[in-house]
Short mmCIF file of C-alpha atoms in Angstrom, two decimals:
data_model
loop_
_atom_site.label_atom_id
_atom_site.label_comp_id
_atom_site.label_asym_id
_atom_site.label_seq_id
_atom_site.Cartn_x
_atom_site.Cartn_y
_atom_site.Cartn_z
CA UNK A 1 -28.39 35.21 10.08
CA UNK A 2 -27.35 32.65 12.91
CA UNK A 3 -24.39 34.64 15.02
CA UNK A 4 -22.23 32.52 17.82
CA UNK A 5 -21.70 35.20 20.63
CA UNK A 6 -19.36 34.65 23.36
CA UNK A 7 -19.96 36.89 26.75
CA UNK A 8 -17.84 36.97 29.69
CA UNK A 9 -18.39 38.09 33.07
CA UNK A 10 -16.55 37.89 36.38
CA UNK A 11 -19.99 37.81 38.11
CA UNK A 12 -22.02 35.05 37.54
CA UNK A 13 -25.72 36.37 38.24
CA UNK A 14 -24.90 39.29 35.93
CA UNK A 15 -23.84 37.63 33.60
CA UNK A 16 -26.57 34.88 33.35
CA UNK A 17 -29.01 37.37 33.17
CA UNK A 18 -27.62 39.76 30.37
CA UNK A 19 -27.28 35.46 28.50
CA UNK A 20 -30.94 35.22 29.02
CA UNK A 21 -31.75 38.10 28.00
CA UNK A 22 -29.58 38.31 24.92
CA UNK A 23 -31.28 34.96 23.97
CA UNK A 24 -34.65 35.85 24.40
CA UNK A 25 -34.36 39.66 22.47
CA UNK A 26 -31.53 38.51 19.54
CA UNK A 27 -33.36 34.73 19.04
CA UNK A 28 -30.80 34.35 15.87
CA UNK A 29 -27.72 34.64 18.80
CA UNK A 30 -26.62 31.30 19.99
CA UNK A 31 -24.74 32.99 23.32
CA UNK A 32 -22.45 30.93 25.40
CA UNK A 33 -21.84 33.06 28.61
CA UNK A 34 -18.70 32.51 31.17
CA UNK A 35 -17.90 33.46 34.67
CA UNK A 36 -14.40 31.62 35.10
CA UNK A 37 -11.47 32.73 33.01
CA UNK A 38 -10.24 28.90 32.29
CA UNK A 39 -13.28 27.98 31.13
CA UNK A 40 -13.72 31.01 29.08
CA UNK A 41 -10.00 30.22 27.91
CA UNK A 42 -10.76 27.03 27.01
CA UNK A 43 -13.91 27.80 24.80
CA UNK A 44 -11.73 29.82 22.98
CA UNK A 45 -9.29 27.32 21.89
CA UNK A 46 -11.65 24.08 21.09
CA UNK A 47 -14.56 25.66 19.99
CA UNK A 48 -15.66 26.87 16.62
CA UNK A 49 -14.84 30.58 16.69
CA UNK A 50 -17.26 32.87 17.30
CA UNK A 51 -18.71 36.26 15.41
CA UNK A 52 -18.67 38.12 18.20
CA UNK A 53 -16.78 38.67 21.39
CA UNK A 54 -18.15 40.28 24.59
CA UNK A 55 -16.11 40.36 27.56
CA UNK A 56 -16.22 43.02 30.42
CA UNK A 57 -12.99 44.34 30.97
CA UNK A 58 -11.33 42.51 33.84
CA UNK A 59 -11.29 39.62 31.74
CA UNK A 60 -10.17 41.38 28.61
CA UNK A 61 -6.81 40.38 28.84
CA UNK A 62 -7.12 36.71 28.72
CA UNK A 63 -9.07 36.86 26.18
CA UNK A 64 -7.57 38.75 23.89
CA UNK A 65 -4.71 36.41 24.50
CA UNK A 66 -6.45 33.49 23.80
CA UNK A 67 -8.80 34.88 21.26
CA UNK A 68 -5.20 36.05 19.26
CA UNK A 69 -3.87 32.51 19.96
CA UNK A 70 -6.82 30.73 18.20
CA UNK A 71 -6.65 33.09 15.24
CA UNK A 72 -10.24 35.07 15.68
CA UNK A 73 -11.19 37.82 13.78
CA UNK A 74 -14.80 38.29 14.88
CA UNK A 75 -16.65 41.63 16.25
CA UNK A 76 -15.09 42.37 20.12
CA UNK A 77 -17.42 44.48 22.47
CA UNK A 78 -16.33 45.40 26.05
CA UNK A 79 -18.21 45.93 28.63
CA UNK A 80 -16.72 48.72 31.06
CA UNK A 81 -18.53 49.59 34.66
CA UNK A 82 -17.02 53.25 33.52
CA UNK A 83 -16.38 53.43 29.32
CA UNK A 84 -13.77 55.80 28.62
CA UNK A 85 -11.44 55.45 31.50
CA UNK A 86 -9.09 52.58 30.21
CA UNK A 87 -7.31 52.73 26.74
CA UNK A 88 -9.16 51.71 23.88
CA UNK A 89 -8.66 48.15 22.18
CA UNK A 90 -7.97 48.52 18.81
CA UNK A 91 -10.97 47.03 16.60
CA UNK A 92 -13.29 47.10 19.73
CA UNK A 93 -15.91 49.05 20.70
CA UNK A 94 -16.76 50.03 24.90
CA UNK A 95 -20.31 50.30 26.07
CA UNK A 96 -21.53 50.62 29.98
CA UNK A 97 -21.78 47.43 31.32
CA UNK A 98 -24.55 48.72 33.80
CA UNK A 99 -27.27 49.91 32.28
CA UNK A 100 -31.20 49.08 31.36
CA UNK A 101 -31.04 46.26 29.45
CA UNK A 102 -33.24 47.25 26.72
CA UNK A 103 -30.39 50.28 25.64
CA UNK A 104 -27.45 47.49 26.36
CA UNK A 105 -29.30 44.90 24.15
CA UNK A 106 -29.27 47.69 21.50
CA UNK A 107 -25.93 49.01 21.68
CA UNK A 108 -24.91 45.36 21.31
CA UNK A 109 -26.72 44.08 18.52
CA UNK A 110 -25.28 47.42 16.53
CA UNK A 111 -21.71 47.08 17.37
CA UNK A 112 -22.18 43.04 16.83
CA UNK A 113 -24.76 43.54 13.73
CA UNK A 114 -23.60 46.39 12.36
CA UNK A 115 -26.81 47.24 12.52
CA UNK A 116 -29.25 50.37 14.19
CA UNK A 117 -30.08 48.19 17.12
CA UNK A 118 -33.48 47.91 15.73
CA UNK A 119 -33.40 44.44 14.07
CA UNK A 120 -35.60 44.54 10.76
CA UNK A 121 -37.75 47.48 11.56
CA UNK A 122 -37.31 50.50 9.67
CA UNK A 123 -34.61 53.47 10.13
CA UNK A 124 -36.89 55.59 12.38
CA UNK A 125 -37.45 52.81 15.16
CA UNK A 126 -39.53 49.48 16.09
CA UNK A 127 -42.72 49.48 13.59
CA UNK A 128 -46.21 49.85 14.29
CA UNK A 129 -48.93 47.49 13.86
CA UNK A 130 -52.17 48.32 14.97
CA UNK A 131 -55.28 45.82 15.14
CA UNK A 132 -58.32 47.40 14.54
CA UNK A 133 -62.05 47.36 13.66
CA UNK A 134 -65.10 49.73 14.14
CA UNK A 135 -67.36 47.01 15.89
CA UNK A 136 -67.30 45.05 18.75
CA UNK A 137 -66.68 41.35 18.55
CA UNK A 138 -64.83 41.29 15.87
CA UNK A 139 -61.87 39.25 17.54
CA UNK A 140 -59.10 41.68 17.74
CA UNK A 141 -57.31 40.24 20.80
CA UNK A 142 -57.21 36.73 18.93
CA UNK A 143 -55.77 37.69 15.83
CA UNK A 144 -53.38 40.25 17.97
CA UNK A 145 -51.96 37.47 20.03
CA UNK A 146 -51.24 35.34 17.44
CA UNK A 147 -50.00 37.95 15.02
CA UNK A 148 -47.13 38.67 17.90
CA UNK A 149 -46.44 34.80 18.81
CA UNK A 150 -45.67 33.98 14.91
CA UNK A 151 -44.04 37.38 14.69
CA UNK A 152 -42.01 36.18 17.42
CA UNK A 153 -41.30 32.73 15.89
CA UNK A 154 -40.18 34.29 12.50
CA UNK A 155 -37.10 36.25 14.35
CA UNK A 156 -39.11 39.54 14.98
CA UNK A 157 -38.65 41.35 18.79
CA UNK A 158 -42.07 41.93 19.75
CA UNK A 159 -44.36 44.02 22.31
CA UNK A 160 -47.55 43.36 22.42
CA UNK A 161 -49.74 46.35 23.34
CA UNK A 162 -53.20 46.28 24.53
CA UNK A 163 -54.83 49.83 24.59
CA UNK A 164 -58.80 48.96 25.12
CA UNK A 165 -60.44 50.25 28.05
CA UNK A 166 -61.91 47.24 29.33
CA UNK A 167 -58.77 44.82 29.13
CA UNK A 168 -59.56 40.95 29.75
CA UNK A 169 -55.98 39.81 28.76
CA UNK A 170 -55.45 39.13 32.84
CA UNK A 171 -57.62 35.71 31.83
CA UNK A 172 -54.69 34.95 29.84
CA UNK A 173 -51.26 36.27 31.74
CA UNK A 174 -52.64 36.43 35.39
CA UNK A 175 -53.63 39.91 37.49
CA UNK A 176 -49.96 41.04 37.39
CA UNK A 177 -49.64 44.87 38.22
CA UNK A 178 -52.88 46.75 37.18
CA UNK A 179 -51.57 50.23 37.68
CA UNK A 180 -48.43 49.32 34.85
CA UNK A 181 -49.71 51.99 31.80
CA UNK A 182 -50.68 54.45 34.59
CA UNK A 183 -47.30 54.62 36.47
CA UNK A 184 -45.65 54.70 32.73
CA UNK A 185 -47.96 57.67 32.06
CA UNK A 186 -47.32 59.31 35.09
CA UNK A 187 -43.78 58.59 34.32
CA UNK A 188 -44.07 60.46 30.82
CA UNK A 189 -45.66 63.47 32.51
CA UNK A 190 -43.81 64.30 35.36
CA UNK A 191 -40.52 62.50 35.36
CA UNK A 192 -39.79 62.11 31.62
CA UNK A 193 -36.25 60.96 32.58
CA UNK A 194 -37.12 58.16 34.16
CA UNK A 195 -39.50 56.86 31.71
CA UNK A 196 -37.00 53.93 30.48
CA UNK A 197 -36.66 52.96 33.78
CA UNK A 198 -39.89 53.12 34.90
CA UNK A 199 -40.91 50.95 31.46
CA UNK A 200 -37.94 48.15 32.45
CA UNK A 201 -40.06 48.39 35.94
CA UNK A 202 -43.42 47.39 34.66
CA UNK A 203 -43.09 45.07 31.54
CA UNK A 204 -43.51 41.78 31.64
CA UNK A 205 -43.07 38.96 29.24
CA UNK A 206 -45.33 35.79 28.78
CA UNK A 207 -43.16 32.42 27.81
CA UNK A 208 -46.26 30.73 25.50
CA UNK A 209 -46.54 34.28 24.21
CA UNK A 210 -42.86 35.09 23.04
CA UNK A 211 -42.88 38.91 23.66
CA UNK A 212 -43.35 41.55 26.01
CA UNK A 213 -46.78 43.46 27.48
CA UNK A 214 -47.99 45.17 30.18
CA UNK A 215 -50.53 43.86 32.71
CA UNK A 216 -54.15 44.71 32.35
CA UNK A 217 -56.14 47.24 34.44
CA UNK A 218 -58.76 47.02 36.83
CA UNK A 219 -60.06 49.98 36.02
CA UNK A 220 -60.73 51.87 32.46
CA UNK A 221 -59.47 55.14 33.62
CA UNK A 222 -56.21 55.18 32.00
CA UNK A 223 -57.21 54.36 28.34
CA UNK A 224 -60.36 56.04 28.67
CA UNK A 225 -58.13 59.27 29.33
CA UNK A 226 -55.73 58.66 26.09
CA UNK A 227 -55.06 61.28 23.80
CA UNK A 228 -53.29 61.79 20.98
CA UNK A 229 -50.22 63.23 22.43
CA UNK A 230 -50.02 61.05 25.13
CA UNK A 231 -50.11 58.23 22.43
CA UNK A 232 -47.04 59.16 20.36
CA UNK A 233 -45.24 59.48 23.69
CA UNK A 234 -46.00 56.12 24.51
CA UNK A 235 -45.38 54.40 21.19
CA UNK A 236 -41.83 56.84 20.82
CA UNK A 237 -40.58 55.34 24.27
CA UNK A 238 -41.23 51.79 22.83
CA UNK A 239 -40.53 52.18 19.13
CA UNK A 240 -36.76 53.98 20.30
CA UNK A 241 -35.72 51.45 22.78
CA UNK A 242 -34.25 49.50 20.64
CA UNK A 243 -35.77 46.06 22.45
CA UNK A 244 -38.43 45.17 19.56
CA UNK A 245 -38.36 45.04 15.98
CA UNK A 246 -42.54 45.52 16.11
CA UNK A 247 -45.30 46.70 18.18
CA UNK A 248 -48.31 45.12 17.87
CA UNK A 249 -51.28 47.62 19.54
CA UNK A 250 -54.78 46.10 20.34
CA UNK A 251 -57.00 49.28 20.76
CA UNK A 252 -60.75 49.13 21.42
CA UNK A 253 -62.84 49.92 18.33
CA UNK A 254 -63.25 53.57 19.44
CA UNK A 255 -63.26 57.08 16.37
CA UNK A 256 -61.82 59.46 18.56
CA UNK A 257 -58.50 61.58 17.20
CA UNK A 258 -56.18 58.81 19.12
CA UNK A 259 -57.28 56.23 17.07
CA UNK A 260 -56.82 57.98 14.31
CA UNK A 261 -53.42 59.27 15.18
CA UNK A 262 -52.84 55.77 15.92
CA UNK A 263 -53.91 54.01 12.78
CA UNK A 264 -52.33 57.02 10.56
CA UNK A 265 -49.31 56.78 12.12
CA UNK A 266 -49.40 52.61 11.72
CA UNK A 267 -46.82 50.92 9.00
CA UNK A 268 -49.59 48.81 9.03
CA UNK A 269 -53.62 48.40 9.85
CA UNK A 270 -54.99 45.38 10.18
CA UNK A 271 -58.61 45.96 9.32
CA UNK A 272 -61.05 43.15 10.78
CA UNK A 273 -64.41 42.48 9.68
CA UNK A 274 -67.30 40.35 10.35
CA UNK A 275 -69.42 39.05 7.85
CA UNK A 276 -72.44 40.38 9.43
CA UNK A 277 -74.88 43.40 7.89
CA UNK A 278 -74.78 46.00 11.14
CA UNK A 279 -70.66 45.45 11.46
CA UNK A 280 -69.78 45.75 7.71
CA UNK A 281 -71.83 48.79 8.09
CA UNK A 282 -69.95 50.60 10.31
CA UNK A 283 -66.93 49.30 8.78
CA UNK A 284 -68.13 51.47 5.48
CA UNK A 285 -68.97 54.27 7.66
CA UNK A 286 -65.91 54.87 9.59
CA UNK A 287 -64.01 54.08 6.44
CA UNK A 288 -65.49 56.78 4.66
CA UNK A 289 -65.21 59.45 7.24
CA UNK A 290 -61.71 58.53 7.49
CA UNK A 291 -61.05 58.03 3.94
CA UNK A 292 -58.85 61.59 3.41
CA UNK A 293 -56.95 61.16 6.41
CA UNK A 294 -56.14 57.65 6.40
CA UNK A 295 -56.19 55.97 2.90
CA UNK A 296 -54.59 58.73 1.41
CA UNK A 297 -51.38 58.40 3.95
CA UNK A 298 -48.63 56.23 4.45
CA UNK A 299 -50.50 54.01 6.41
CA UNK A 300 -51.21 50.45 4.70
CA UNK A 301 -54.62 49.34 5.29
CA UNK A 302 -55.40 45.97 5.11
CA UNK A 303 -59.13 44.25 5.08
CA UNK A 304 -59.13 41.12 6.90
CA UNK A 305 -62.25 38.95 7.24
CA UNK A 306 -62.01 36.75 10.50
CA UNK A 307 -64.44 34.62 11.85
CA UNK A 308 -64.95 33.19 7.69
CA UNK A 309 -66.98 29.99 7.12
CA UNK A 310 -67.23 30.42 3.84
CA UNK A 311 -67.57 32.73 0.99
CA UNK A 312 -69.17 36.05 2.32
CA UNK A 313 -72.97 36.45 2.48
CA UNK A 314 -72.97 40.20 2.60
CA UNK A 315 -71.64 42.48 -0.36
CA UNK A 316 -68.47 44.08 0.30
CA UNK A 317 -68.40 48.22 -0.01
CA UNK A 318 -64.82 48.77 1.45
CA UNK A 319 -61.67 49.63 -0.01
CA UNK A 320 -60.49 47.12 -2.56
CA UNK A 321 -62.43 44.46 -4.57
CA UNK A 322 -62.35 42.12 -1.65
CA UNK A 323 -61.14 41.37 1.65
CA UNK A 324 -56.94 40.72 1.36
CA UNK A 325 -57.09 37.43 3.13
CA UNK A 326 -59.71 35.42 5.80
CA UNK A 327 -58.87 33.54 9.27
CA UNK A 328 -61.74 31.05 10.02
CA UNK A 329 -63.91 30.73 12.37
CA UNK A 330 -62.88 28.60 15.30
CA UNK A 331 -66.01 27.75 17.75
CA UNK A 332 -64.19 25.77 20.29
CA UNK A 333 -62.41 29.40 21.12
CA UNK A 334 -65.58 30.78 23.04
CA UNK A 335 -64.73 27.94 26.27
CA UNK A 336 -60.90 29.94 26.50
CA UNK A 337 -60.71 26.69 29.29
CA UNK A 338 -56.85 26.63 28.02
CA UNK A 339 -55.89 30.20 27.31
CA UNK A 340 -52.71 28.37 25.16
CA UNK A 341 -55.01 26.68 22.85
CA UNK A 342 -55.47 30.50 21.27
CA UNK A 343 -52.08 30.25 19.47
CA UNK A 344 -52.09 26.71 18.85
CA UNK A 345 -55.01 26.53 16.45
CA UNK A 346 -53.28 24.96 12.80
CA UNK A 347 -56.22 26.23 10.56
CA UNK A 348 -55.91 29.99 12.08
CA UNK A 349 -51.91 29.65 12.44
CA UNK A 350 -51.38 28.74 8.52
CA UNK A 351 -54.16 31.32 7.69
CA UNK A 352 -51.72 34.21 9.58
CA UNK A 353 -48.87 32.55 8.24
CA UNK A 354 -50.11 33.20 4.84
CA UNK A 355 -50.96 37.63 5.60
CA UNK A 356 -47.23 37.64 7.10
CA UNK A 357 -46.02 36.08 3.97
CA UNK A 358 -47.51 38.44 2.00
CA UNK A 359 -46.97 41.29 4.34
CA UNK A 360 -43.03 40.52 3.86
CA UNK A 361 -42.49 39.99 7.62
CA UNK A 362 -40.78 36.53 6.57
CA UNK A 363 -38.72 34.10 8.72
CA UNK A 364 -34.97 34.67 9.45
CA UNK A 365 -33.41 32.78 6.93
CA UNK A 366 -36.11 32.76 4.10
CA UNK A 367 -36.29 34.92 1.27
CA UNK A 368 -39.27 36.62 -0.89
CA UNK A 369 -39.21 34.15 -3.43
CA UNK A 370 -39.31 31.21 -0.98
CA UNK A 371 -42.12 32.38 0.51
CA UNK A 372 -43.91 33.06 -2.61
CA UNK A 373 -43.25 29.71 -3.95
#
């Protein structure tokens, strides 16, 4: 649902940066930000009125004034460098003005939205999808990246979360800051109340990309040292931030009890496999060892065949009668001399179109039957 936002702001930088980052984070917010009381005056009175109002408080009287004058009846937020020292507006709600923008993002959207602050995901935070397979080569990095772009496209806040030891993402963002997970870990261990802003600190977001991730390492240390415990800690920090709707994680194809804990603990697994004899044989293997504890969760497990040129030469042995959908094979990918061409691809884009479609992660706007039809 398309909301007009207003925000106001005596000081310009701040408040071009909370804009930006309102537009970027709430994509269905068209936000028209103001520094200058007579221009924030005037707004009010000619143009259509807005859903919501946010205005930190030295400008609140004007524009209540003008916002009673023009006849709105919209959502008012304001934003207070200390909540709870000034009398409350009747109808509006107070949150800190300074503050990571992650938490302000999510107060915002749930006194605008009415909602949890945690867009379409369910009630107990951002959800989890994990990309995974049990061999090698199986293309897990492509289909992640271009899961989270048209997750992004559709309306969906999303963090994109590569987990394998041996990270080659830098090819694709640049070098960035190779110690990012570490410092976050550290941050989780030793000063667990400065996690949020240590996490502000080290994320980065990619424009061609349309979400958020942390830089790769140089070393394999820090993934190679993941546990189970330390996983939920990470994925809690990110899934109660209130900044994404999903998390997309890109773990190596590893068995180990974090894997495990991290595919259980998915709202949904995207399975890849290969139509190759040795990798569809691991895929059974793992599958089966895991059977108990994964298929019979919460968890839902979806086989996906990527790299398909055609119907399947090998015979299928894993869950289901056949793989739930196939993204083809796409040769000219092995160059990677323009890292953008990855997302741009319109036989692999309609292909993931069609598994979000009938995952139910539609577009804002468009309903199950559309999509269906």
């Amino acid at each position: 649902m398309r909301r007009r936002v207003v925000l106001a702001a005596p000081e310009p930088q701040y408040a071009a940066k909370l804009a930006r980052y309102l537009k970027e984070n709430e994509p269905e917010w068209e936000v028209a930000a103001f520094s200058q009381e007579a221009a924030l005056a005037r707004h009010l009175r000619d143009a259509p009125p807005a859903d919501a109002l946010i205005v930190q408080s030295t400008m609140l009287e004007r524009a209540l004034a003008e916002a009673a004058g023009a006849g709105w009846q919209g959502k008012g937020v304001v934003l207070a460098d200390r909540p709870g020292e000034r009398e409350p507006v009747p109808g509006w709600a107070e949150v800190a003005q300074y503050q990571p923008l992650s938490r302000l993002s999510a107060e915002l959207r749930r006194h605008v939205c009415g909602e949890s602050g945690k867009g379409r995901a369910a009630s107990g935070g951002a959800q989890v999808w994990t990309v995974f397979s049990a061999s090698g080569g199986a293309g897990k990095t492509t289909v992640a990246l271009n899961l989270v772009r048209q997750a992004c496209e559709r309306g969906c806040r999303t963090f994109y979360l590569n987990l394998e030891p041996l990270n080659a993402t830098d090819l694709l963002f640049g070098p960035g800051e190779p110690d990012s997970l570490s410092r976050l870990l550290y941050a989780l261990q030793a000063n667990p109340g400065q996690v949020r802003d240590e996490w502000e600190r080290v994320r980065r977001r990619h424009p061609w990309l349309q979400a958020d991730y942390l830089d790769a390492p140089d070393f394999p240390a820090e993934r190679l040292a993941m546990s189970a415990e330390r996983l939920k800690q990470l994925l809690a920090v990110l899934s109660s931030s209130g900044a994404y709707d999903l998390i997309v994680v890109d773990p190596d194809s590893g068995c180990g009890d974090w894997h495990l804990e991290l595919l259980a603990g998915s709202d949904r697994v995207v399975w890849l496999t290969v139509d190759d004899a040795l990798c569809l044989r691991k895929e059974e293997k793992l599958a089966r060892h895991w059977r108990d504890k994964l298929f019979a969760g919460d968890a839902a497990v979806s086989f996906v065949r990527n790299k398909a040129s055609g119907g399947g030469l090998n015979r299928w042995n894993l869950p289901g009668s056949a793989p739930e959908g196939e993204l083809p094979y796409i040769p000219q990918w092995k160059a990677m001399d323009q890292p953008g061409r990855l997302l741009q691809e319109p036989a692999f884009c309609g292909a993931v179109d069609r598994l979000l479609d009938g995952w139910g992660l539609l577009p804002a706007g468009r309903s199950a039957a559309e999509a269906a039809w």
